[in-house]
């Protein structure tokens, strides 16, 4: 079968790498892809949000399935777009319909869903411009630190954690009155602060059945020891040592099952990946956020541990026969180190020539923000996150040591990376 994969990051290179290992695959197209996906498949110059161009590509290249990497096209309704068009409605889209993607697209929607289905999450209230004064009273009823969240998609930057009530008051009014995050902060969720350790849990669901994938831990801060501003993610590891059997059992009973059953009960047909952003408080799981897709850079450590044929798994999602599949997980550890551009996560440099990949034998290189230089065809940086280096190991230490050894072999001007991924485990 022919598959079209949407996206252009490290997550998509990892998915592409895995999909092309399947004997069920004929051609893999990636739109728009990066310099890494061009090696395993065929890149198409089509934007993930240009649905009519995606339809044209699907028909021109006889695509049998569309796999959506990032959240944007899902929240914009790509799955609904396919279902509404008689020419393409028969082509399965892996990724939820718009209504279900609102679990990521609206924090308020996600919180209300969790409350309806008794899924553990931080106490909260949602406010708009007309209820600012109520919001300020709610803030005063909470203890510091204060968690403020723009309701809509804000490219991972919509959460502000304030140390003092003065700062929280200023930020809260700024978000609503000055629309600091544009339409995304037309509503703001104020949430109780939870103190614990975070992890990312993933399931694949066909709307009725679900399968748990390996869990991972992501390192979001730019600086060593989790300091400085948030990024898209500077590295990841899998498995997560503090997510033992008893804890994961709680996650399944208290979070995953009620989510899948809640979607079903509400008549929401969810076919795709669900990413549960969890925090472990004491021994209890709480949901920090839902994402309607896989994580990046978690995918780069999770997918290499998945031993199943991914094309077959996705076919079972489309056919709603995921109950016939058994997930097989490589017991080895994986680590992913993200190499980023100078300046990231603020304004960063692009167009730097990337070399050294051919020297690497015992790690997997997933491209994130790369492209080909038009005149010479050389690989150049094209994003904040440039290259992910993933390695296996019998221990976490071994997996990390290999990734660091090989991270040193990739060269480009202004290369930056955290040297302490996995430090807290
Ligand atoms: P989110 O975009 O919802 O994942 O939030 C970004 C980050 O903010 C999370 O990864 C957490 O580190 C932090 N965060 C969000 N909500 C809370 C909360 N209720 N308590 C503590 N930290 C939080
Ligand atoms: N690594 C976090 C995310 O993909 O949102």
CSV table of C-alpha atoms and ligand atoms in Angstrom, one decimal:
chain,number,residue,atom,x,y,z
A,1,UNK,CA,0.0,0.0,0.0
A,2,UNK,CA,1.0,3.6,-0.5
A,3,UNK,CA,1.1,5.9,2.6
A,4,UNK,CA,1.2,9.7,2.8
A,5,UNK,CA,2.7,11.0,6.1
A,6,UNK,CA,2.1,14.6,7.0
A,7,UNK,CA,4.8,16.6,8.9
A,8,UNK,CA,8.4,17.6,8.7
A,9,UNK,CA,10.0,16.9,12.1
A,10,UNK,CA,12.0,14.3,14.0
A,11,UNK,CA,8.7,12.6,14.9
A,12,UNK,CA,7.9,12.2,11.2
A,13,UNK,CA,11.4,10.9,10.3
A,14,UNK,CA,11.1,8.3,13.1
A,15,UNK,CA,7.6,7.3,11.8
A,16,UNK,CA,8.8,7.2,8.2
A,17,UNK,CA,11.8,5.0,9.3
A,18,UNK,CA,9.5,2.6,10.9
A,19,UNK,CA,6.8,2.5,8.2
A,20,UNK,CA,9.4,1.7,5.5
A,21,UNK,CA,10.5,-1.4,7.4
A,22,UNK,CA,7.1,-2.9,6.6
A,23,UNK,CA,6.7,-5.4,3.8
A,24,UNK,CA,3.2,-4.1,3.4
A,25,UNK,CA,4.4,-0.7,2.2
A,26,UNK,CA,4.9,0.1,-1.5
A,27,UNK,CA,5.6,3.8,-1.5
A,28,UNK,CA,5.9,6.3,1.3
A,29,UNK,CA,5.3,10.0,0.6
A,30,UNK,CA,6.0,12.7,3.2
A,31,UNK,CA,4.5,16.1,3.0
A,32,UNK,CA,6.5,18.3,3.3
A,33,UNK,CA,9.2,16.1,5.0
A,34,UNK,CA,12.8,17.1,5.6
A,35,UNK,CA,16.3,16.0,4.4
A,36,UNK,CA,16.0,12.8,6.4
A,37,UNK,CA,12.6,11.7,5.2
A,38,UNK,CA,13.8,12.2,1.7
A,39,UNK,CA,16.2,9.3,2.2
A,40,UNK,CA,13.5,6.8,3.3
A,41,UNK,CA,10.6,8.1,1.2
A,42,UNK,CA,9.5,10.6,-1.3
A,43,UNK,CA,9.0,14.2,-0.1
A,44,UNK,CA,6.1,16.2,-1.6
A,45,UNK,CA,6.2,20.0,-1.5
A,46,UNK,CA,2.8,20.3,0.1
A,47,UNK,CA,1.9,22.1,3.4
A,48,UNK,CA,0.2,20.1,6.1
A,49,UNK,CA,-2.6,22.6,6.3
A,50,UNK,CA,-3.3,22.8,2.5
A,51,UNK,CA,-6.1,20.2,2.4
A,52,UNK,CA,-6.9,20.6,-1.2
A,53,UNK,CA,-3.3,20.1,-2.3
A,54,UNK,CA,-3.2,17.0,0.0
A,55,UNK,CA,-6.3,15.7,-1.7
A,56,UNK,CA,-4.6,16.2,-5.1
A,57,UNK,CA,-1.5,14.4,-3.9
A,58,UNK,CA,-3.6,11.5,-2.5
A,59,UNK,CA,-5.3,11.0,-5.8
A,60,UNK,CA,-2.2,11.6,-8.0
A,61,UNK,CA,-0.1,9.1,-6.1
A,62,UNK,CA,-2.8,6.6,-5.3
A,63,UNK,CA,-2.4,6.9,-1.6
A,64,UNK,CA,-4.2,4.3,0.5
A,65,UNK,CA,-3.7,5.8,3.9
A,66,UNK,CA,-2.9,9.2,5.4
A,67,UNK,CA,-0.9,9.4,8.7
A,68,UNK,CA,-0.9,12.8,10.4
A,69,UNK,CA,2.1,13.7,12.4
A,70,UNK,CA,1.4,17.2,14.0
A,71,UNK,CA,-1.6,18.6,15.7
A,72,UNK,CA,-2.3,21.5,13.5
A,73,UNK,CA,-4.0,19.8,10.6
A,74,UNK,CA,-6.0,17.6,13.0
A,75,UNK,CA,-7.3,20.6,15.0
A,76,UNK,CA,-8.0,22.2,11.6
A,77,UNK,CA,-10.2,19.2,10.7
A,78,UNK,CA,-8.2,17.2,8.1
A,79,UNK,CA,-9.9,14.0,9.1
A,80,UNK,CA,-13.4,15.6,8.7
A,81,UNK,CA,-12.3,17.1,5.3
A,82,UNK,CA,-11.6,13.5,4.1
A,83,UNK,CA,-14.9,12.2,5.5
A,84,UNK,CA,-16.9,15.0,3.8
A,85,UNK,CA,-15.4,14.4,0.3
A,86,UNK,CA,-16.8,11.4,-1.7
A,87,UNK,CA,-13.5,11.2,-3.8
A,88,UNK,CA,-11.4,10.5,-0.7
A,89,UNK,CA,-13.8,9.5,2.1
A,90,UNK,CA,-12.7,5.8,1.7
A,91,UNK,CA,-9.1,6.6,2.5
A,92,UNK,CA,-8.3,6.1,6.2
A,93,UNK,CA,-6.8,9.0,8.1
A,94,UNK,CA,-4.8,8.1,11.1
A,95,UNK,CA,-5.5,11.0,13.5
A,96,UNK,CA,-8.7,12.0,15.2
A,97,UNK,CA,-11.6,14.1,13.8
A,98,UNK,CA,-11.7,17.8,14.8
A,99,UNK,CA,-14.0,17.3,17.7
A,100,UNK,CA,-11.7,14.8,19.3
A,101,UNK,CA,-8.6,16.8,18.4
A,102,UNK,CA,-10.1,19.5,20.7
A,103,UNK,CA,-8.7,17.4,23.5
A,104,UNK,CA,-5.4,19.2,22.5
A,105,UNK,CA,-7.0,22.2,20.7
A,106,UNK,CA,-8.8,23.5,23.7
A,107,UNK,CA,-7.5,23.2,27.3
A,108,UNK,CA,-11.0,24.1,28.6
A,109,UNK,CA,-12.6,21.3,26.4
A,110,UNK,CA,-10.0,18.8,27.7
A,111,UNK,CA,-10.6,19.8,31.4
A,112,UNK,CA,-14.4,19.5,31.0
A,113,UNK,CA,-13.9,16.1,29.4
A,114,UNK,CA,-11.7,15.0,32.3
A,115,UNK,CA,-14.2,16.2,34.9
A,116,UNK,CA,-17.1,14.5,33.1
A,117,UNK,CA,-15.2,11.2,33.1
A,118,UNK,CA,-13.6,11.5,36.6
A,119,UNK,CA,-10.1,11.5,35.2
A,120,UNK,CA,-7.6,12.9,37.7
A,121,UNK,CA,-6.4,16.3,36.8
A,122,UNK,CA,-5.6,19.6,38.6
A,123,UNK,CA,-8.5,21.7,40.0
A,124,UNK,CA,-9.2,24.5,37.6
A,125,UNK,CA,-11.6,27.2,36.3
A,126,UNK,CA,-11.8,28.8,32.9
A,127,UNK,CA,-12.2,32.6,32.4
A,128,UNK,CA,-12.8,35.0,29.5
A,129,UNK,CA,-12.5,38.8,29.2
A,130,UNK,CA,-15.9,39.3,30.8
A,131,UNK,CA,-15.0,37.3,33.9
A,132,UNK,CA,-11.5,38.7,34.7
A,133,UNK,CA,-12.6,39.8,38.2
A,134,UNK,CA,-13.9,36.3,39.0
A,135,UNK,CA,-10.5,34.9,37.7
A,136,UNK,CA,-8.6,37.2,40.1
A,137,UNK,CA,-10.7,36.0,43.0
A,138,UNK,CA,-10.0,32.4,42.0
A,139,UNK,CA,-6.3,33.1,41.8
A,140,UNK,CA,-6.4,34.5,45.3
A,141,UNK,CA,-8.0,31.2,46.5
A,142,UNK,CA,-5.0,29.2,45.3
A,143,UNK,CA,-1.5,28.8,46.7
A,144,UNK,CA,1.6,29.9,44.7
A,145,UNK,CA,2.9,28.9,42.2
A,146,UNK,CA,0.0,29.8,39.8
A,147,UNK,CA,-0.6,28.0,36.5
A,148,UNK,CA,-2.1,30.0,33.6
A,149,UNK,CA,-3.0,28.3,30.3
A,150,UNK,CA,-4.1,29.8,27.1
A,151,UNK,CA,-7.1,27.8,26.0
A,152,UNK,CA,-6.1,27.3,22.3
A,153,UNK,CA,-3.0,26.1,20.5
A,154,UNK,CA,0.0,28.3,21.2
A,155,UNK,CA,2.9,26.2,19.8
A,156,UNK,CA,3.8,24.8,23.2
A,157,UNK,CA,4.2,28.3,24.7
A,158,UNK,CA,0.7,28.9,26.1
A,159,UNK,CA,1.4,27.8,29.7
A,160,UNK,CA,2.8,30.4,32.2
A,161,UNK,CA,3.8,29.4,35.7
A,162,UNK,CA,3.9,32.4,38.0
A,163,UNK,CA,5.7,32.5,41.4
A,164,UNK,CA,3.8,35.4,42.9
A,165,UNK,CA,0.2,36.5,43.0
A,166,UNK,CA,1.3,39.9,41.5
A,167,UNK,CA,2.9,38.2,38.5
A,168,UNK,CA,-0.1,35.9,38.1
A,169,UNK,CA,-2.5,38.9,38.2
A,170,UNK,CA,-0.4,40.7,35.5
A,171,UNK,CA,0.0,37.7,33.2
A,172,UNK,CA,-3.7,36.7,33.6
A,173,UNK,CA,-5.0,40.1,32.7
A,174,UNK,CA,-2.5,40.5,29.9
A,175,UNK,CA,-3.5,37.2,28.4
A,176,UNK,CA,-7.2,38.2,28.3
A,177,UNK,CA,-7.1,41.9,27.7
A,178,UNK,CA,-4.1,42.1,25.3
A,179,UNK,CA,-4.7,38.7,23.7
A,180,UNK,CA,-1.1,37.9,24.3
A,181,UNK,CA,-1.5,34.6,22.5
A,182,UNK,CA,-3.9,35.9,19.9
A,183,UNK,CA,-7.2,34.0,19.7
A,184,UNK,CA,-5.6,31.2,21.7
A,185,UNK,CA,-5.9,33.2,24.9
A,186,UNK,CA,-9.5,34.4,24.4
A,187,UNK,CA,-10.1,32.0,27.2
A,188,UNK,CA,-7.6,31.2,30.0
A,189,UNK,CA,-7.6,28.2,32.3
A,190,UNK,CA,-6.3,28.8,35.8
A,191,UNK,CA,-5.1,25.6,37.4
A,192,UNK,CA,-3.8,24.4,40.7
A,193,UNK,CA,-0.1,23.7,40.6
A,194,UNK,CA,0.9,20.0,40.9
A,195,UNK,CA,4.2,19.0,42.2
A,196,UNK,CA,5.7,15.8,40.9
A,197,UNK,CA,7.6,14.2,38.0
A,198,UNK,CA,6.3,14.2,34.4
A,199,UNK,CA,6.1,11.4,31.9
A,200,UNK,CA,4.5,10.9,28.5
A,201,UNK,CA,2.2,7.9,27.9
A,202,UNK,CA,1.0,6.9,24.4
A,203,UNK,CA,-1.8,4.8,23.1
A,204,UNK,CA,-3.0,3.9,19.7
A,205,UNK,CA,-6.8,3.6,19.4
A,206,UNK,CA,-9.3,2.6,16.8
A,207,UNK,CA,-12.1,4.2,18.7
A,208,UNK,CA,-13.1,1.0,20.5
A,209,UNK,CA,-9.9,-0.8,21.4
A,210,UNK,CA,-6.6,0.6,22.4
A,211,UNK,CA,-3.0,-0.5,22.7
A,212,UNK,CA,-0.5,1.0,25.1
A,213,UNK,CA,2.9,1.9,23.5
A,214,UNK,CA,6.1,2.3,25.4
A,215,UNK,CA,6.2,5.4,27.7
A,216,UNK,CA,8.9,8.1,27.6
A,217,UNK,CA,10.2,11.1,29.4
A,218,UNK,CA,10.8,14.3,27.6
A,219,UNK,CA,13.2,17.1,28.6
A,220,UNK,CA,11.4,20.4,27.7
A,221,UNK,CA,13.8,23.0,29.1
A,222,UNK,CA,16.6,24.4,27.1
A,223,UNK,CA,19.1,24.4,29.9
A,224,UNK,CA,21.0,21.9,32.0
A,225,UNK,CA,19.2,20.6,35.1
A,226,UNK,CA,15.9,21.7,33.6
A,227,UNK,CA,16.6,25.4,33.6
A,228,UNK,CA,15.6,28.2,31.3
A,229,UNK,CA,12.7,28.5,28.8
A,230,UNK,CA,10.6,25.7,27.4
A,231,UNK,CA,11.5,24.2,24.0
A,232,UNK,CA,9.7,21.7,21.9
A,233,UNK,CA,11.9,19.1,23.7
A,234,UNK,CA,15.6,18.6,24.0
A,235,UNK,CA,15.7,14.8,24.4
A,236,UNK,CA,13.8,11.8,25.6
A,237,UNK,CA,14.3,8.4,27.1
A,238,UNK,CA,12.3,5.2,27.3
A,239,UNK,CA,11.3,3.3,29.4
A,240,UNK,CA,10.8,5.6,32.4
A,241,UNK,CA,12.2,4.1,35.6
A,242,UNK,CA,9.6,5.6,38.0
A,243,UNK,CA,6.7,4.2,35.9
A,244,UNK,CA,6.6,0.8,37.4
A,245,UNK,CA,3.9,-1.9,36.9
A,246,UNK,CA,1.8,-0.7,39.8
A,247,UNK,CA,1.9,2.9,38.7
A,248,UNK,CA,1.2,2.0,35.0
A,249,UNK,CA,-1.8,-0.1,36.2
A,250,UNK,CA,-3.2,3.0,37.9
A,251,UNK,CA,-2.6,5.0,34.7
A,252,UNK,CA,-4.5,2.5,32.7
A,253,UNK,CA,-7.4,2.2,35.2
A,254,UNK,CA,-7.7,5.9,36.1
A,255,UNK,CA,-6.7,7.7,32.9
A,256,UNK,CA,-6.5,5.6,29.8
A,257,UNK,CA,-9.7,3.4,30.1
A,258,UNK,CA,-11.9,6.3,31.2
A,259,UNK,CA,-10.6,8.4,28.3
A,260,UNK,CA,-11.3,5.7,25.7
A,261,UNK,CA,-14.6,4.9,27.2
A,262,UNK,CA,-15.5,8.6,27.6
A,263,UNK,CA,-14.8,9.2,23.9
A,264,UNK,CA,-16.9,6.2,23.0
A,265,UNK,CA,-19.8,7.2,25.3
A,266,UNK,CA,-19.8,10.7,23.8
A,267,UNK,CA,-19.9,9.3,20.3
A,268,UNK,CA,-16.5,10.7,19.3
A,269,UNK,CA,-14.8,8.4,16.8
A,270,UNK,CA,-11.1,8.7,17.7
A,271,UNK,CA,-8.7,6.8,15.4
A,272,UNK,CA,-5.1,7.6,16.0
A,273,UNK,CA,-2.5,8.2,18.7
A,274,UNK,CA,-3.4,9.8,22.1
A,275,UNK,CA,-0.5,11.3,24.0
A,276,UNK,CA,-1.2,11.6,27.8
A,277,UNK,CA,1.0,14.2,29.4
A,278,UNK,CA,1.1,12.9,33.0
A,279,UNK,CA,2.5,14.0,36.3
A,280,UNK,CA,3.2,11.5,39.1
A,281,UNK,CA,2.3,13.2,42.4
A,282,UNK,CA,3.3,10.8,45.2
A,283,UNK,CA,2.2,7.5,43.6
A,284,UNK,CA,-0.8,9.0,41.8
A,285,UNK,CA,-1.1,9.9,38.1
A,286,UNK,CA,-2.7,13.2,37.1
A,287,UNK,CA,-3.3,14.4,33.5
A,288,UNK,CA,-1.5,17.7,32.7
A,289,UNK,CA,-2.6,17.6,29.1
A,290,UNK,CA,-3.8,15.6,26.2
A,291,UNK,CA,-2.2,15.7,22.7
A,292,UNK,CA,-4.0,14.2,19.7
A,293,UNK,CA,-0.7,12.9,18.2
A,294,UNK,CA,2.6,11.4,19.1
A,295,UNK,CA,5.2,13.5,21.0
A,296,UNK,CA,8.4,14.9,19.6
A,297,UNK,CA,11.1,14.0,20.7
A,298,UNK,CA,9.3,11.1,22.5
A,299,UNK,CA,8.5,9.3,19.2
A,300,UNK,CA,12.2,9.1,18.4
A,301,UNK,CA,12.7,6.9,21.5
A,302,UNK,CA,9.3,5.2,21.6
A,303,UNK,CA,9.1,4.0,17.9
A,304,UNK,CA,12.5,2.3,17.9
A,305,UNK,CA,11.3,0.1,20.8
A,306,UNK,CA,8.1,-1.0,19.0
A,307,UNK,CA,8.7,-4.3,17.4
A,308,UNK,CA,5.4,-4.6,15.6
A,309,UNK,CA,4.9,-3.8,11.9
A,310,UNK,CA,3.6,-0.3,12.1
A,311,UNK,CA,1.7,-0.4,8.8
A,312,UNK,CA,-0.2,-3.5,10.0
A,313,UNK,CA,-1.0,-1.7,13.3
A,314,UNK,CA,-2.3,1.3,11.5
A,315,UNK,CA,-4.4,-0.9,9.2
A,316,UNK,CA,-5.9,-2.4,12.3
A,317,UNK,CA,-6.8,1.1,13.5
A,318,UNK,CA,-8.5,1.8,10.2
A,319,UNK,CA,-10.4,-1.5,10.3
A,320,UNK,CA,-11.2,-1.2,14.0
A,321,UNK,CA,-9.6,-4.5,14.7
A,322,UNK,CA,-6.8,-3.4,17.0
A,323,UNK,CA,-8.0,-6.0,19.5
A,324,UNK,CA,-6.4,-8.6,17.2
A,325,UNK,CA,-2.9,-7.1,17.7
A,326,UNK,CA,-0.4,-7.7,20.4
A,327,UNK,CA,2.2,-5.0,21.0
A,328,UNK,CA,5.7,-6.2,21.2
A,329,UNK,CA,8.3,-4.0,22.9
A,330,UNK,CA,12.1,-4.2,22.7
A,331,UNK,CA,13.3,-4.5,26.3
A,332,UNK,CA,16.3,-2.4,25.6
A,333,UNK,CA,16.5,1.2,26.7
A,334,UNK,CA,16.5,4.1,24.1
A,335,UNK,CA,17.8,7.6,24.5
A,336,UNK,CA,17.4,10.6,22.2
A,337,UNK,CA,19.5,13.7,22.2
A,338,UNK,CA,18.2,16.6,20.3
A,339,UNK,CA,20.8,18.8,18.5
A,340,UNK,CA,19.4,22.4,18.2
A,341,UNK,CA,20.3,25.6,16.5
A,342,UNK,CA,22.2,28.5,18.1
A,343,UNK,CA,19.6,30.9,19.7
A,344,UNK,CA,16.8,28.3,20.0
A,345,UNK,CA,14.1,28.5,21.5
A,346,UNK,CA,14.2,32.2,20.5
A,347,UNK,CA,15.2,33.5,17.1
A,348,UNK,CA,17.7,31.0,15.8
A,349,UNK,CA,20.1,30.5,12.9
A,350,UNK,CA,19.3,28.4,9.8
A,351,UNK,CA,21.0,27.3,6.7
A,352,UNK,CA,24.1,25.8,8.4
A,353,UNK,CA,25.7,22.9,6.6
A,354,UNK,CA,25.2,19.6,8.5
A,355,UNK,CA,27.9,16.9,8.2
A,356,UNK,CA,29.1,13.8,10.0
A,357,UNK,CA,26.0,11.6,9.6
A,358,UNK,CA,27.8,9.0,7.5
A,359,UNK,CA,30.3,8.3,10.4
A,360,UNK,CA,27.6,7.1,12.7
A,361,UNK,CA,27.1,3.4,12.9
A,362,UNK,CA,25.5,2.5,16.2
A,363,UNK,CA,22.9,5.3,16.6
A,364,UNK,CA,19.9,6.2,14.5
A,365,UNK,CA,19.9,9.7,13.1
A,366,UNK,CA,16.4,11.3,12.8
A,367,UNK,CA,16.4,14.6,11.0
A,368,UNK,CA,14.1,17.3,12.6
A,369,UNK,CA,14.7,20.7,11.0
A,370,UNK,CA,16.8,20.0,7.9
A,371,UNK,CA,16.5,20.6,4.2
A,372,UNK,CA,18.6,20.4,1.1
A,373,UNK,CA,20.5,23.5,0.0
A,374,UNK,CA,19.0,24.3,-3.4
A,375,UNK,CA,22.2,24.9,-5.4
A,376,UNK,CA,24.5,22.2,-3.9
A,377,UNK,CA,22.1,19.6,-2.5
A,378,UNK,CA,24.0,19.7,0.8
A,379,UNK,CA,22.0,19.1,4.0
A,380,UNK,CA,21.4,22.3,5.9
A,381,UNK,CA,19.7,23.2,9.2
A,382,UNK,CA,16.2,24.6,8.7
A,383,UNK,CA,14.6,24.7,12.2
A,384,UNK,CA,15.3,25.2,15.9
A,385,UNK,CA,15.6,21.4,16.5
A,386,UNK,CA,17.9,20.0,13.8
A,387,UNK,CA,18.9,16.4,14.4
A,388,UNK,CA,17.9,13.8,16.9
A,389,UNK,CA,20.4,11.1,17.8
A,390,UNK,CA,18.8,7.9,19.1
A,391,UNK,CA,20.6,4.9,20.6
A,392,UNK,CA,19.7,1.6,22.2
A,393,UNK,CA,21.4,0.2,25.3
A,394,UNK,CA,21.1,-2.6,27.7
A,395,UNK,CA,21.0,0.1,30.4
A,396,UNK,CA,19.9,3.7,30.2
A,397,UNK,CA,23.6,4.7,30.8
A,398,UNK,CA,24.7,2.7,27.8
A,399,UNK,CA,22.0,4.2,25.6
A,400,UNK,CA,22.9,7.7,26.7
A,401,UNK,CA,26.6,7.2,26.3
A,402,UNK,CA,26.2,6.0,22.7
A,403,UNK,CA,23.9,9.0,21.8
A,404,UNK,CA,26.4,11.4,23.3
A,405,UNK,CA,29.4,9.9,21.6
A,406,UNK,CA,27.6,10.2,18.2
A,407,UNK,CA,26.0,13.6,18.9
A,408,UNK,CA,29.7,14.8,19.0
A,409,UNK,CA,30.2,13.5,15.4
A,410,UNK,CA,27.4,15.6,13.9
A,411,UNK,CA,28.8,19.0,12.9
A,412,UNK,CA,27.2,22.3,12.1
A,413,UNK,CA,27.9,25.9,13.1
A,414,UNK,CA,26.2,26.8,16.4
A,415,UNK,CA,25.3,23.2,17.4
A,416,UNK,CA,23.8,23.1,20.9
A,417,UNK,CA,22.5,20.2,23.0
A,418,UNK,CA,21.8,19.4,26.6
A,419,UNK,CA,24.5,17.1,28.2
A,420,UNK,CA,22.3,15.9,31.0
A,421,UNK,CA,19.4,14.1,29.4
A,422,UNK,CA,18.2,11.3,31.7
A,423,UNK,CA,20.0,13.0,34.6
A,424,UNK,CA,17.1,12.7,37.0
A,425,UNK,CA,16.3,9.1,36.5
B,1,LIG,P1,1.2,21.9,28.9
B,1,LIG,O1,1.4,22.7,27.6
B,1,LIG,O2,-0.2,21.8,29.4
B,1,LIG,O3,1.9,20.5,28.7
B,1,LIG,O4,2.1,22.6,30.0
B,1,LIG,C1,3.5,22.8,29.8
B,1,LIG,C2,4.2,22.5,31.1
B,1,LIG,O5,3.7,23.3,32.2
B,1,LIG,C3,4.0,21.0,31.5
B,1,LIG,O6,4.8,20.2,30.9
B,1,LIG,C4,4.3,21.2,33.0
B,1,LIG,O7,5.7,21.1,33.2
B,1,LIG,C5,3.8,22.5,33.4
B,1,LIG,N1,2.4,22.4,33.9
B,1,LIG,C6,1.3,22.5,33.3
B,1,LIG,N2,0.2,22.3,34.1
B,1,LIG,C7,0.8,22.2,35.4
B,1,LIG,C8,0.2,22.0,36.7
B,1,LIG,N3,-1.1,22.0,36.9
B,1,LIG,N4,1.0,21.9,37.7
B,1,LIG,C9,2.4,21.9,37.5
B,1,LIG,N5,3.0,22.1,36.3
B,1,LIG,C10,2.2,22.2,35.3
B,2,LIG,N1,7.4,16.6,23.5
B,2,LIG,C1,6.2,17.2,23.8
B,2,LIG,C2,5.3,17.4,22.6
B,2,LIG,O1,5.4,16.7,21.6
B,2,LIG,O2,4.3,18.2,22.7
